[in-house]
GROMACS .gro file of C-alpha atoms in nm:
model
  254
    1MET     CA    1  -8.738  -3.123  15.806
    2ASN     CA    2  -9.081  -2.976  15.869
    3GLN     CA    3  -9.347  -3.116  15.645
    4ILE     CA    4  -9.655  -2.915  15.548
    5THR     CA    5  -9.949  -3.125  15.631
    6PRO     CA    6 -10.292  -3.066  15.479
    7LYS     CA    7 -10.408  -2.928  15.817
    8LYS     CA    8 -10.127  -2.667  15.829
    9LEU     CA    9 -10.192  -2.566  15.469
   10LYS     CA   10 -10.558  -2.513  15.546
   11MET     CA   11 -10.472  -2.285  15.843
   12ARG     CA   12 -10.238  -2.072  15.629
   13TRP     CA   13 -10.511  -2.019  15.371
   14ALA     CA   14 -10.748  -1.914  15.651
   15TRP     CA   15 -10.505  -1.645  15.775
   16LEU     CA   16 -10.455  -1.512  15.423
   17ALA     CA   17 -10.831  -1.480  15.387
   18ILE     CA   18 -10.868  -1.290  15.716
   19LEU     CA   19 -10.579  -1.044  15.658
   20PRO     CA   20 -10.742  -0.833  15.379
   21VAL     CA   21 -11.058  -0.801  15.583
   22ALA     CA   22 -10.862  -0.671  15.885
   23ILE     CA   23 -10.671  -0.424  15.670
   24ALA     CA   24 -10.992  -0.297  15.511
   25THR     CA   25 -11.156  -0.260  15.852
   26SER     CA   26 -10.859  -0.062  15.984
   27GLN     CA   27 -10.868   0.167  15.683
   28CYS     CA   28 -11.239   0.228  15.726
   29THR     CA   29 -11.192   0.318  16.091
   30LEU     CA   30 -10.918   0.573  16.024
   31SER     CA   31 -11.091   0.744  15.733
   32PRO     CA   32 -11.277   1.065  15.832
   33PRO     CA   33 -11.646   1.078  15.752
   34GLN     CA   34 -11.721   1.258  15.429
   35LEU     CA   35 -12.026   1.486  15.409
   36SER     CA   36 -12.235   1.476  15.102
   37PRO     CA   37 -12.249   1.799  14.899
   38LEU     CA   38 -12.604   1.860  15.025
   39ALA     CA   39 -12.509   1.809  15.391
   40HIS     CA   40 -12.204   2.033  15.349
   41ALA     CA   41 -12.418   2.309  15.199
   42GLN     CA   42 -12.670   2.278  15.480
   43ALA     CA   43 -12.395   2.307  15.743
   44GLN     CA   44 -12.259   2.622  15.578
   45GLU     CA   45 -12.609   2.773  15.563
   46ALA     CA   46 -12.662   2.702  15.934
   47ASN     CA   47 -12.343   2.891  16.016
   48LEU     CA   48 -12.459   3.187  15.809
   49ARG     CA   49 -12.806   3.206  15.966
   50ILE     CA   50 -12.686   3.376  16.286
   51LEU     CA   51 -12.846   3.693  16.425
   52SER     CA   52 -12.639   3.902  16.668
   53VAL     CA   53 -12.834   4.135  16.895
   54THR     CA   54 -12.739   4.341  17.202
   55GLY     CA   55 -12.983   4.409  17.483
   56GLN     CA   56 -12.958   4.678  17.747
   57GLY     CA   57 -13.079   4.678  18.104
   58THR     CA   58 -13.090   4.961  18.359
   59GLU     CA   59 -13.178   4.950  18.726
   60THR     CA   60 -13.218   5.271  18.928
   61LEU     CA   61 -13.167   5.267  19.303
   62PRO     CA   62 -13.145   5.539  19.568
   63THR     CA   63 -12.808   5.639  19.707
   64THR     CA   64 -12.771   5.604  20.082
   65ILE     CA   65 -12.400   5.672  20.140
   66ALA     CA   66 -12.231   6.013  20.113
   67MET     CA   67 -11.861   6.025  20.025
   68ILE     CA   68 -11.732   6.354  20.162
   69SER     CA   69 -11.398   6.523  20.094
   70LEU     CA   70 -11.316   6.825  20.309
   71ALA     CA   71 -11.004   7.018  20.402
   72VAL     CA   72 -10.831   7.241  20.652
   73GLU     CA   73 -10.667   7.534  20.476
   74VAL     CA   74 -10.447   7.789  20.657
   75GLN     CA   75 -10.258   8.094  20.534
   76GLY     CA   76  -9.979   8.280  20.711
   77ALA     CA   77  -9.656   8.469  20.681
   78THR     CA   78  -9.408   8.189  20.750
   79ALA     CA   79  -9.399   7.824  20.650
   80LYS     CA   80  -9.339   7.707  21.007
   81ALA     CA   81  -9.630   7.900  21.154
   82VAL     CA   82  -9.866   7.790  20.878
   83GLN     CA   83  -9.763   7.426  20.909
   84GLN     CA   84  -9.808   7.424  21.287
   85ASP     CA   85 -10.150   7.591  21.266
   86MET     CA   86 -10.264   7.348  20.998
   87ALA     CA   87 -10.137   7.049  21.196
   88GLN     CA   88 -10.328   7.154  21.509
   89ARG     CA   89 -10.654   7.220  21.326
   90SER     CA   90 -10.623   6.895  21.129
   91SER     CA   91 -10.561   6.700  21.448
   92ASP     CA   92 -10.874   6.851  21.605
   93LEU     CA   93 -11.079   6.770  21.296
   94VAL     CA   94 -10.961   6.409  21.272
   95SER     CA   95 -11.017   6.356  21.645
   96PHE     CA   96 -11.375   6.475  21.603
   97LEU     CA   97 -11.438   6.258  21.296
   98GLU     CA   98 -11.307   5.948  21.473
   99THR     CA   99 -11.586   5.983  21.729
  100GLN     CA  100 -11.856   5.986  21.460
  101ALA     CA  101 -12.034   5.699  21.285
  102ILE     CA  102 -11.827   5.720  20.967
  103ASP     CA  103 -11.633   5.473  20.751
  104GLN     CA  104 -11.323   5.480  20.532
  105LEU     CA  105 -11.162   5.782  20.700
  106GLU     CA  106 -10.832   5.863  20.528
  107THR     CA  107 -10.599   6.151  20.452
  108THR     CA  108 -10.592   6.218  20.078
  109GLY     CA  109 -10.340   6.501  20.059
  110ILE     CA  110 -10.116   6.743  20.250
  111ARG     CA  111  -9.967   7.048  20.081
  112LEU     CA  112  -9.758   7.350  20.179
  113ASN     CA  113  -9.718   7.609  19.903
  114PRO     CA  114  -9.565   7.956  19.888
  115ARG     CA  115  -9.787   8.246  19.784
  116TYR     CA  116  -9.649   8.509  19.549
  117ASP     CA  117  -9.755   8.854  19.436
  118TYR     CA  118  -9.635   9.019  19.118
  119ARG     CA  119  -9.550   9.387  19.129
  120ASN     CA  120  -9.358   9.582  18.870
  121ASN     CA  121  -9.274   9.259  18.689
  122ARG     CA  122  -9.124   9.117  19.006
  123GLN     CA  123  -9.224   8.806  19.199
  124LEU     CA  124  -9.259   8.876  19.570
  125LEU     CA  125  -9.312   8.613  19.841
  126VAL     CA  126  -9.610   8.720  20.050
  127GLY     CA  127  -9.677   8.408  20.259
  128TYR     CA  128  -9.766   8.040  20.261
  129THR     CA  129 -10.075   7.823  20.229
  130ALA     CA  130 -10.106   7.481  20.394
  131THR     CA  131 -10.383   7.232  20.316
  132ASN     CA  132 -10.477   6.897  20.467
  133ARG     CA  133 -10.749   6.698  20.291
  134VAL     CA  134 -10.945   6.408  20.437
  135ARG     CA  135 -11.212   6.181  20.299
  136PHE     CA  136 -11.477   5.963  20.465
  137GLU     CA  137 -11.813   5.797  20.412
  138ILE     CA  138 -12.130   5.847  20.613
  139ALA     CA  139 -12.501   5.780  20.583
  140VAL     CA  140 -12.671   6.044  20.368
  141ASP     CA  141 -12.920   6.124  20.645
  142ASP     CA  142 -12.631   6.222  20.876
  143ALA     CA  143 -12.422   6.413  20.621
  144GLY     CA  144 -12.568   6.758  20.682
  145GLU     CA  145 -12.514   6.750  21.056
  146ILE     CA  146 -12.157   6.626  21.034
  147LEU     CA  147 -12.068   6.900  20.784
  148ASP     CA  148 -12.189   7.164  21.027
  149ASN     CA  149 -12.000   7.009  21.317
  150ALA     CA  150 -11.686   6.971  21.106
  151VAL     CA  151 -11.664   7.350  21.077
  152ALA     CA  152 -11.651   7.388  21.452
  153ALA     CA  153 -11.386   7.116  21.463
  154GLY     CA  154 -11.156   7.302  21.224
  155ALA     CA  155 -11.264   7.230  20.865
  156THR     CA  156 -11.255   7.534  20.637
  157ARG     CA  157 -11.346   7.389  20.298
  158ILE     CA  158 -11.534   7.103  20.136
  159ASP     CA  159 -11.411   6.984  19.799
  160ASN     CA  160 -11.705   6.768  19.695
  161ILE     CA  161 -11.974   6.525  19.801
  162GLN     CA  162 -12.060   6.214  19.602
  163PHE     CA  163 -12.332   5.964  19.668
  164ARG     CA  164 -12.359   5.591  19.615
  165ALA     CA  165 -12.570   5.294  19.711
  166THR     CA  166 -12.451   5.016  19.940
  167ASP     CA  167 -12.242   4.733  19.797
  168GLU     CA  168 -12.525   4.485  19.859
  169ALA     CA  169 -12.779   4.703  19.678
  170ILE     CA  170 -12.542   4.752  19.384
  171ALA     CA  171 -12.479   4.376  19.352
  172THR     CA  172 -12.854   4.305  19.350
  173ALA     CA  173 -12.914   4.578  19.093
  174GLN     CA  174 -12.636   4.441  18.871
  175ARG     CA  175 -12.805   4.101  18.856
  176GLN     CA  176 -13.140   4.261  18.779
  177ALA     CA  177 -12.983   4.475  18.505
  178LEU     CA  178 -12.829   4.164  18.346
  179ARG     CA  179 -13.166   3.987  18.348
  180ALA     CA  180 -13.332   4.290  18.192
  181ALA     CA  181 -13.060   4.312  17.925
  182THR     CA  182 -13.102   3.944  17.838
  183LEU     CA  183 -13.479   3.978  17.803
  184ASP     CA  184 -13.431   4.291  17.594
  185ALA     CA  185 -13.196   4.108  17.356
  186GLN     CA  186 -13.443   3.821  17.317
  187SER     CA  187 -13.730   4.065  17.259
  188GLN     CA  188 -13.535   4.249  16.990
  189ALA     CA  189 -13.446   3.922  16.817
  190ASP     CA  190 -13.809   3.805  16.821
  191ALA     CA  191 -13.929   4.136  16.676
  192VAL     CA  192 -13.687   4.111  16.384
  193LEU     CA  193 -13.742   3.742  16.314
  194ASP     CA  194 -14.122   3.762  16.345
  195THR     CA  195 -14.128   4.044  16.092
  196LEU     CA  196 -13.934   3.825  15.848
  197GLY     CA  197 -14.144   3.517  15.914
  198LEU     CA  198 -13.859   3.341  16.091
  199SER     CA  199 -13.813   3.200  16.438
  200ARG     CA  200 -13.537   3.144  16.692
  201GLN     CA  201 -13.377   2.799  16.679
  202ALA     CA  202 -13.097   2.811  16.935
  203ILE     CA  203 -12.868   3.051  17.118
  204VAL     CA  204 -12.514   2.972  17.003
  205GLY     CA  205 -12.323   3.255  17.171
  206ILE     CA  206 -12.352   3.481  17.477
  207GLN     CA  207 -12.140   3.783  17.562
  208VAL     CA  208 -12.192   3.965  17.892
  209ASN     CA  209 -12.051   4.312  17.944
  210ASN     CA  210 -11.981   4.402  18.306
  211ALA     CA  211 -12.253   4.613  18.459
  212SER     CA  212 -12.141   4.973  18.505
  213THR     CA  213 -12.214   5.173  18.818
  214PRO     CA  214 -12.158   5.542  18.740
  215LEU     CA  215 -12.183   5.773  19.039
  216PRO     CA  216 -12.412   6.076  19.041
  217PRO     CA  217 -12.228   6.405  18.973
  218PRO     CA  218 -12.054   6.547  19.281
  219THR     CA  219 -12.199   6.833  19.482
  220THR     CA  220 -11.947   7.108  19.549
  221LEU     CA  221 -11.951   7.358  19.837
  222GLN     CA  222 -11.672   7.614  19.837
  223SER     CA  223 -11.711   7.744  20.191
  224LEU     CA  224 -11.832   7.550  20.491
  225ARG     CA  225 -11.794   7.852  20.716
  226ALA     CA  226 -12.039   8.051  20.506
  227VAL     CA  227 -12.290   7.769  20.545
  228ALA     CA  228 -12.230   7.746  20.918
  229GLU     CA  229 -12.280   8.121  20.963
  230SER     CA  230 -12.606   8.123  20.768
  231ASP     CA  231 -12.953   8.099  20.920
  232VAL     CA  232 -12.994   7.737  20.810
  233ALA     CA  233 -13.015   7.511  21.116
  234THR     CA  234 -12.857   7.212  20.939
  235THR     CA  235 -12.695   7.198  20.597
  236PRO     CA  236 -12.944   7.015  20.371
  237VAL     CA  237 -12.791   6.716  20.192
  238ARG     CA  238 -12.995   6.503  19.953
  239GLY     CA  239 -12.859   6.198  19.775
  240GLY     CA  240 -12.966   6.130  19.417
  241ASP     CA  241 -13.033   5.810  19.229
  242GLN     CA  242 -12.768   5.576  19.090
  243ASP     CA  243 -12.818   5.392  18.761
  244ILE     CA  244 -12.676   5.043  18.713
  245ARG     CA  245 -12.641   4.951  18.343
  246ALA     CA  246 -12.562   4.620  18.173
  247ASN     CA  247 -12.533   4.495  17.814
  248VAL     CA  248 -12.581   4.137  17.693
  249THR     CA  249 -12.512   4.024  17.336
  250LEU     CA  250 -12.677   3.706  17.206
  251GLN     CA  251 -12.591   3.516  16.889
  252ILE     CA  252 -12.904   3.335  16.778
  253ARG     CA  253 -12.940   3.075  16.503
  254TYR     CA  254 -13.266   3.104  16.311
   0.00000   0.00000   0.00000
């Protein structure tokens, strides 16, 4: 039989004394911190004191690339004759363009449509129209000359010309527009807060809207042959400016 000696009894009393302390410590560790009513009210007020402001930035840069869409259009009595004529002229035009300093040459559409006339409430087939459209990019300074030469190579119509800046110039302008929009948002916030006798404390939120790059409106010429037959030595082509816009929204605690 095990006897409880005074030494063992003393050790048991020591463990019983330590156990409540350990339990209390564990409970204190697991309990979430409680904010005082004043601290809770101050935290709520800080969340409410947020100013949201949107700044705008715009960078204007010159366009240096012309995006040209032109076409070969042929009319005739039969579908076969029209298609063959259009194919030959289109081949001559594309062969010419491939020798020029252009980029992104592509065919954007080929059509063969019947033409009708209406007489005495009757629909009469009078022929066919075939169209082959191509698109390419070229430096603005060379656009006028290539339009004139395209007529001799077989082009009969230009659908439109649009202008844009280079990808590198657009990327640089986008960054500058974002910087300008950020400064504009900060300036607006300072103007409002200064008027109210307040000041910026911290920026707690940032929203960046992608910079937009709208193209200038297209220039349309209905007849290249009329231009080529005029007294103008070279068709004048002038690129416009392109605006790069950006918006930045800041949420500012004051």
